[in-house]
Coordinates of C-alpha atoms in Angstrom, one line a residue:
X1 CA 1.8 129.7 47.6
X2 CA 0.0 131.5 50.4
X3 CA 1.1 131.2 54.0
X4 CA 0.3 133.0 57.4
X5 CA 2.5 133.7 60.4
X6 CA 0.9 133.8 63.7
X7 CA 3.9 135.2 65.4
X8 CA 4.2 138.1 62.9
X9 CA 0.8 138.2 61.0
X10 CA 1.9 141.2 59.0
X11 CA 5.2 139.9 58.0
X12 CA 6.3 143.3 59.3
X13 CA 9.5 141.7 61.4
X14 CA 10.7 139.5 58.3
X15 CA 9.6 138.6 54.9
X16 CA 8.6 134.8 54.2
X17 CA 11.0 133.1 52.0
X18 CA 9.5 130.4 49.7
X19 CA 11.4 127.3 48.3
X20 CA 9.8 125.3 45.7
X21 CA 10.9 121.8 44.8
X22 CA 9.7 118.6 42.9
X23 CA 10.1 115.1 43.8
X24 CA 8.6 111.6 42.6
X25 CA 6.7 109.0 44.2
X26 CA 9.9 106.7 44.6
X27 CA 12.1 109.4 45.9
X28 CA 14.8 109.0 43.5
X29 CA 13.4 109.7 39.7
X30 CA 13.7 113.1 38.3
X31 CA 10.9 115.5 37.6
X32 CA 12.2 117.2 34.7
X33 CA 14.0 116.0 31.4
X34 CA 17.8 116.7 31.0
X35 CA 18.9 119.5 28.7
X36 CA 21.7 118.4 26.0
X37 CA 24.2 120.2 28.0
X38 CA 23.4 118.0 31.2
X39 CA 21.3 120.6 33.0
X40 CA 18.2 120.2 34.1
X41 CA 14.7 122.3 33.9
X42 CA 14.1 124.4 37.0
X43 CA 11.1 126.8 35.8
X44 CA 10.7 130.1 37.0
X45 CA 9.8 131.7 40.1
X46 CA 7.7 134.9 39.9
X47 CA 6.9 137.3 42.7
X48 CA 8.8 134.8 45.2
X49 CA 5.9 132.7 45.6
X50 CA 4.9 131.4 42.4
X51 CA 6.5 128.9 40.4
X52 CA 5.7 128.5 36.7
X53 CA 6.7 125.2 35.0
X54 CA 6.0 124.2 31.4
X55 CA 4.3 120.6 31.5
X56 CA 6.4 119.8 28.3
X57 CA 9.5 119.7 30.6
X58 CA 8.3 117.0 32.5
X59 CA 9.6 113.4 32.1
X60 CA 7.5 110.6 30.7
X61 CA 7.4 107.3 32.6
X62 CA 7.3 104.3 30.7
X63 CA 4.0 102.1 30.9
X64 CA 3.9 100.0 34.3
X65 CA 5.9 102.7 35.8
X66 CA 5.5 102.8 39.8
X67 CA 5.6 106.8 39.4
X68 CA 2.7 106.4 36.8
X69 CA 3.5 110.0 35.6
X70 CA 2.8 111.6 39.0
X71 CA 4.8 114.4 40.6
X72 CA 4.8 115.7 44.2
X73 CA 5.1 119.5 44.0
X74 CA 6.2 120.9 47.3
X75 CA 6.7 124.4 48.7
X76 CA 8.9 125.3 52.2
X77 CA 8.0 128.7 53.9
X78 CA 10.7 130.1 56.1
X79 CA 11.1 132.8 58.6
X80 CA 14.1 133.4 60.9
X81 CA 17.7 132.0 61.0
X82 CA 19.8 129.5 62.9
X83 CA 18.1 128.7 66.2
X84 CA 15.2 131.0 65.7
X85 CA 14.4 129.4 62.2
X86 CA 10.6 128.6 61.4
X87 CA 8.8 126.8 58.5
X88 CA 6.4 124.9 57.4
X89 CA 5.7 122.7 54.2
X90 CA 2.9 121.9 52.1
X91 CA 2.3 119.5 49.0
X92 CA 0.4 118.5 46.3
X93 CA 0.4 115.6 43.8
X94 CA -0.2 116.1 40.2
X95 CA -0.5 113.5 37.5
X96 CA -0.2 114.1 33.8
X97 CA -1.9 112.4 31.2
X98 CA -2.6 112.2 27.4
X99 CA -5.6 114.2 26.2
X100 CA -7.2 111.0 24.7
X101 CA -6.9 109.3 28.2
X102 CA -10.1 109.3 30.5
X103 CA -8.9 110.5 33.8
X104 CA -10.5 111.5 37.4
X105 CA -9.4 115.2 38.3
X106 CA -9.8 115.4 42.2
X107 CA -8.4 116.9 45.1
X108 CA -8.2 116.2 48.8
X109 CA -9.4 118.8 51.3
X110 CA -8.6 118.5 55.3
X111 CA -11.5 119.6 57.4
X112 CA -10.2 121.5 60.2
X113 CA -13.1 123.3 61.2
X114 CA -11.7 126.3 60.0
X115 CA -8.7 127.6 58.3
X116 CA -6.2 124.6 57.7
X117 CA -2.6 125.7 58.4
X118 CA -0.8 122.6 56.9
X119 CA 0.1 121.3 60.7
X120 CA -2.2 119.1 63.0
X121 CA -1.9 117.5 66.0
X122 CA -1.7 113.7 66.4
X123 CA -3.8 113.8 69.6
X124 CA -6.8 114.9 67.2
X125 CA -8.8 112.9 64.9
X126 CA -8.1 114.2 61.4
X127 CA -10.7 114.3 58.7
X128 CA -10.3 114.6 54.7
X129 CA -12.5 114.6 51.7
X130 CA -12.1 113.6 48.0
X131 CA -14.1 116.1 45.6
X132 CA -14.0 114.9 41.8
X133 CA -13.1 118.3 39.9
X134 CA -14.5 116.8 36.4
X135 CA -17.6 115.1 37.3
X136 CA -19.9 116.5 34.6
X137 CA -17.3 115.5 32.0
X138 CA -17.2 112.1 33.2
X139 CA -20.7 111.5 33.6
X140 CA -21.3 112.8 30.0
X141 CA -18.7 110.1 28.7
X142 CA -19.7 107.6 30.9
X143 CA -22.8 108.2 32.3
X144 CA -23.9 108.1 36.0
X145 CA -21.8 106.0 37.7
X146 CA -21.1 105.2 41.6
X147 CA -17.2 106.2 42.3
X148 CA -15.2 104.1 44.3
X149 CA -12.5 105.4 46.6
X150 CA -9.4 103.7 48.0
X151 CA -7.2 105.7 50.7
X152 CA -3.9 105.3 51.7
X153 CA -1.8 107.4 54.3
X154 CA 2.1 107.0 54.0
X155 CA 1.7 104.0 51.8
X156 CA -0.6 102.1 53.9
X157 CA -4.2 101.6 53.2
X158 CA -6.8 102.9 55.3
X159 CA -8.8 100.2 56.7
X160 CA -12.6 100.3 58.7
X161 CA -10.8 99.8 62.0
X162 CA -8.7 102.8 61.5
X163 CA -12.1 105.0 61.4
X164 CA -13.2 107.0 64.1
X165 CA -16.6 105.7 63.6
X166 CA -16.0 102.7 61.4
X167 CA -19.0 100.7 59.5
X168 CA -21.1 98.2 61.9
X169 CA -21.3 95.7 59.1
X170 CA -18.2 96.2 57.6
X171 CA -14.9 94.0 58.1
X172 CA -12.7 95.9 60.5
X173 CA -9.8 94.7 58.2
X174 CA -11.5 95.8 55.2
X175 CA -10.3 98.8 53.1
X176 CA -12.6 101.8 53.2
X177 CA -14.5 103.0 50.3
X178 CA -16.0 106.5 50.8
X179 CA -15.5 109.9 49.6
X180 CA -14.6 111.2 53.2
X181 CA -12.9 109.9 55.9
X182 CA -12.0 110.5 59.7
X183 CA -9.5 108.3 61.3
X184 CA -8.4 108.1 64.8
X185 CA -5.9 109.9 66.7
X186 CA -2.4 108.6 67.1
X187 CA -2.1 105.4 69.5
X188 CA 0.0 102.5 69.9
X189 CA -3.2 100.4 68.6
X190 CA -3.9 99.1 65.8
X191 CA -6.7 101.2 65.1
X192 CA -4.5 104.0 64.6
X193 CA -2.8 104.5 61.0
X194 CA -1.2 108.2 61.6
X195 CA 2.2 108.6 63.2
X196 CA 2.9 110.3 66.4
X197 CA 5.0 113.3 64.4
X198 CA 6.4 114.0 61.1
X199 CA 5.0 114.3 57.6
X200 CA 1.6 112.6 56.9
X201 CA 1.1 111.6 53.1
X202 CA -2.5 111.3 52.2
X203 CA -3.6 109.6 48.9
X204 CA -6.9 108.8 47.4
X205 CA -7.3 106.2 44.1
X206 CA -10.7 106.9 42.7
X207 CA -12.3 104.9 39.8
X208 CA -15.2 106.2 38.0
X209 CA -17.2 103.3 36.2
X210 CA -16.1 99.6 35.6
X211 CA -13.8 97.6 33.3
X212 CA -11.5 99.0 30.7
X213 CA -13.6 101.8 30.2
X214 CA -13.5 103.3 33.6
X215 CA -11.9 106.3 34.4
X216 CA -9.3 106.6 37.1
X217 CA -7.4 109.1 39.1
X218 CA -4.9 109.4 41.9
X219 CA -4.9 112.5 44.1
X220 CA -3.0 113.4 47.3
X221 CA -1.8 115.9 49.9
X222 CA 0.6 116.1 52.9
X223 CA 0.1 117.7 56.4
X224 CA 3.0 117.7 59.4
X225 CA 1.8 116.1 62.3
X226 CA 2.9 117.4 65.7
X227 CA 2.4 115.3 68.7
X228 CA 2.6 116.2 72.3
X229 CA 6.2 116.8 73.6
X230 CA 8.0 113.7 75.1
X231 CA 9.5 113.6 78.4
X232 CA 12.7 111.9 78.9
X233 CA 12.9 111.8 82.7
X234 CA 10.5 111.3 85.5
X235 CA 9.4 115.2 85.7
X236 CA 10.5 117.7 83.1
X237 CA 8.1 120.4 84.3
X238 CA 8.6 122.6 87.3
X239 CA 6.7 125.9 88.7
X240 CA 9.9 127.8 90.3
X241 CA 9.0 129.0 94.0
X242 CA 7.7 132.6 94.3
X243 CA 7.3 134.9 97.5
X244 CA 4.6 136.7 95.9
X245 CA 1.7 137.5 98.0
X246 CA -1.8 136.9 97.1
X247 CA -3.9 138.0 95.1
X248 CA -1.1 138.5 92.7
X249 CA 1.0 135.0 92.0
X250 CA 3.8 135.2 89.8
X251 CA 5.2 132.2 88.5
X252 CA 7.7 130.8 86.2
X253 CA 7.9 127.3 84.4
X254 CA 11.2 125.6 84.3
X255 CA 11.4 122.6 81.7
X256 CA 14.3 120.5 81.0
X257 CA 14.3 116.9 79.2
X258 CA 11.6 117.7 76.7
X259 CA 11.7 116.6 73.0
X260 CA 9.6 118.4 70.7
X261 CA 9.4 119.2 67.1
X262 CA 8.5 122.6 68.0
X263 CA 9.1 125.4 70.4
X264 CA 7.2 124.7 73.9
X265 CA 3.9 126.4 74.4
X266 CA 2.9 127.6 78.0
X267 CA -0.6 127.9 79.4
X268 CA -1.6 128.9 83.0
X269 CA -4.7 128.8 84.9
X270 CA -6.1 127.6 88.2
X271 CA -7.4 123.7 88.5
X272 CA -10.5 124.1 90.4
X273 CA -11.3 120.9 91.3
X274 CA -11.6 117.5 89.1
X275 CA -10.7 118.2 85.9
X276 CA -12.3 121.9 85.6
X277 CA -9.0 124.1 84.6
X278 CA -9.8 127.8 84.3
X279 CA -7.3 129.1 81.9
X280 CA -5.8 132.5 82.8
X281 CA -3.1 132.9 80.2
X282 CA -3.6 131.2 76.6
X283 CA -0.7 128.9 75.4
X284 CA 2.1 131.0 74.2
X285 CA 5.9 131.0 74.5
X286 CA 6.0 133.0 77.5
X287 CA 7.3 130.9 80.4
X288 CA 6.4 133.5 83.2
X289 CA 3.1 134.8 84.2
X290 CA 1.4 136.6 87.1
X291 CA -1.9 135.5 88.1
X292 CA -4.7 137.0 90.5
X293 CA -6.6 134.8 92.5
X294 CA -10.1 135.1 93.0
X295 CA -12.1 134.8 96.5

């Protein structure tokens, strides 16, 4: 596992702590076999950030099980403690199979326009793409085929109406069949499938070929969604009065009644008219600023 901390990029203030876990899709079944003494396999952690697991220690699900030999591997990175604790979690879905079973091996990538952090804003559209990793092997066994894709988010199917740009010819309530999708930002409308905040589980089921000989596979990933802070009163933000004289004006933000998943960030600047906003201090944890006016 790897991670980055924008507040302490070099990790000189405090090292990252890694916590690994395994869960099942049904939320209750164990991941690993039980030993004769009643204990469970836990794997081994190397260099604090690598979790080595023996595939033979995973449980085998009976045929027809809703878990379908699928396991959710997660890692939580933590820094700080008590009120200053900061953490983030990433997940990957894996599915075990027999050597004789033809299966689609795939992964889901998020398009963040740059490096993804595992946390996204629910006020933005979200883009994901599924990539078949063993395409050459499948084509060698089954010939050239057109794969079909079915997407789910937090267990709900992704429909055409959930897409930022839905197909003009498809039924708005029809399921999406595409290797990549871009879904609408969060809203109270039924055209949005993502929550305002919290964990978002993204799953894609892929079928390569048709009928009994088709190869199938499921891949998934998870991100954390952060929504805008919620104000529980008429006004939760005030700028405290200042006695400063132009051209230097000192301001301090006073907040009360906000509910947010993460610490609030403050961005200062000048509103020049209309929607034109000139940023003077980029978003940060600092609540006070001194701005210099311009003639």
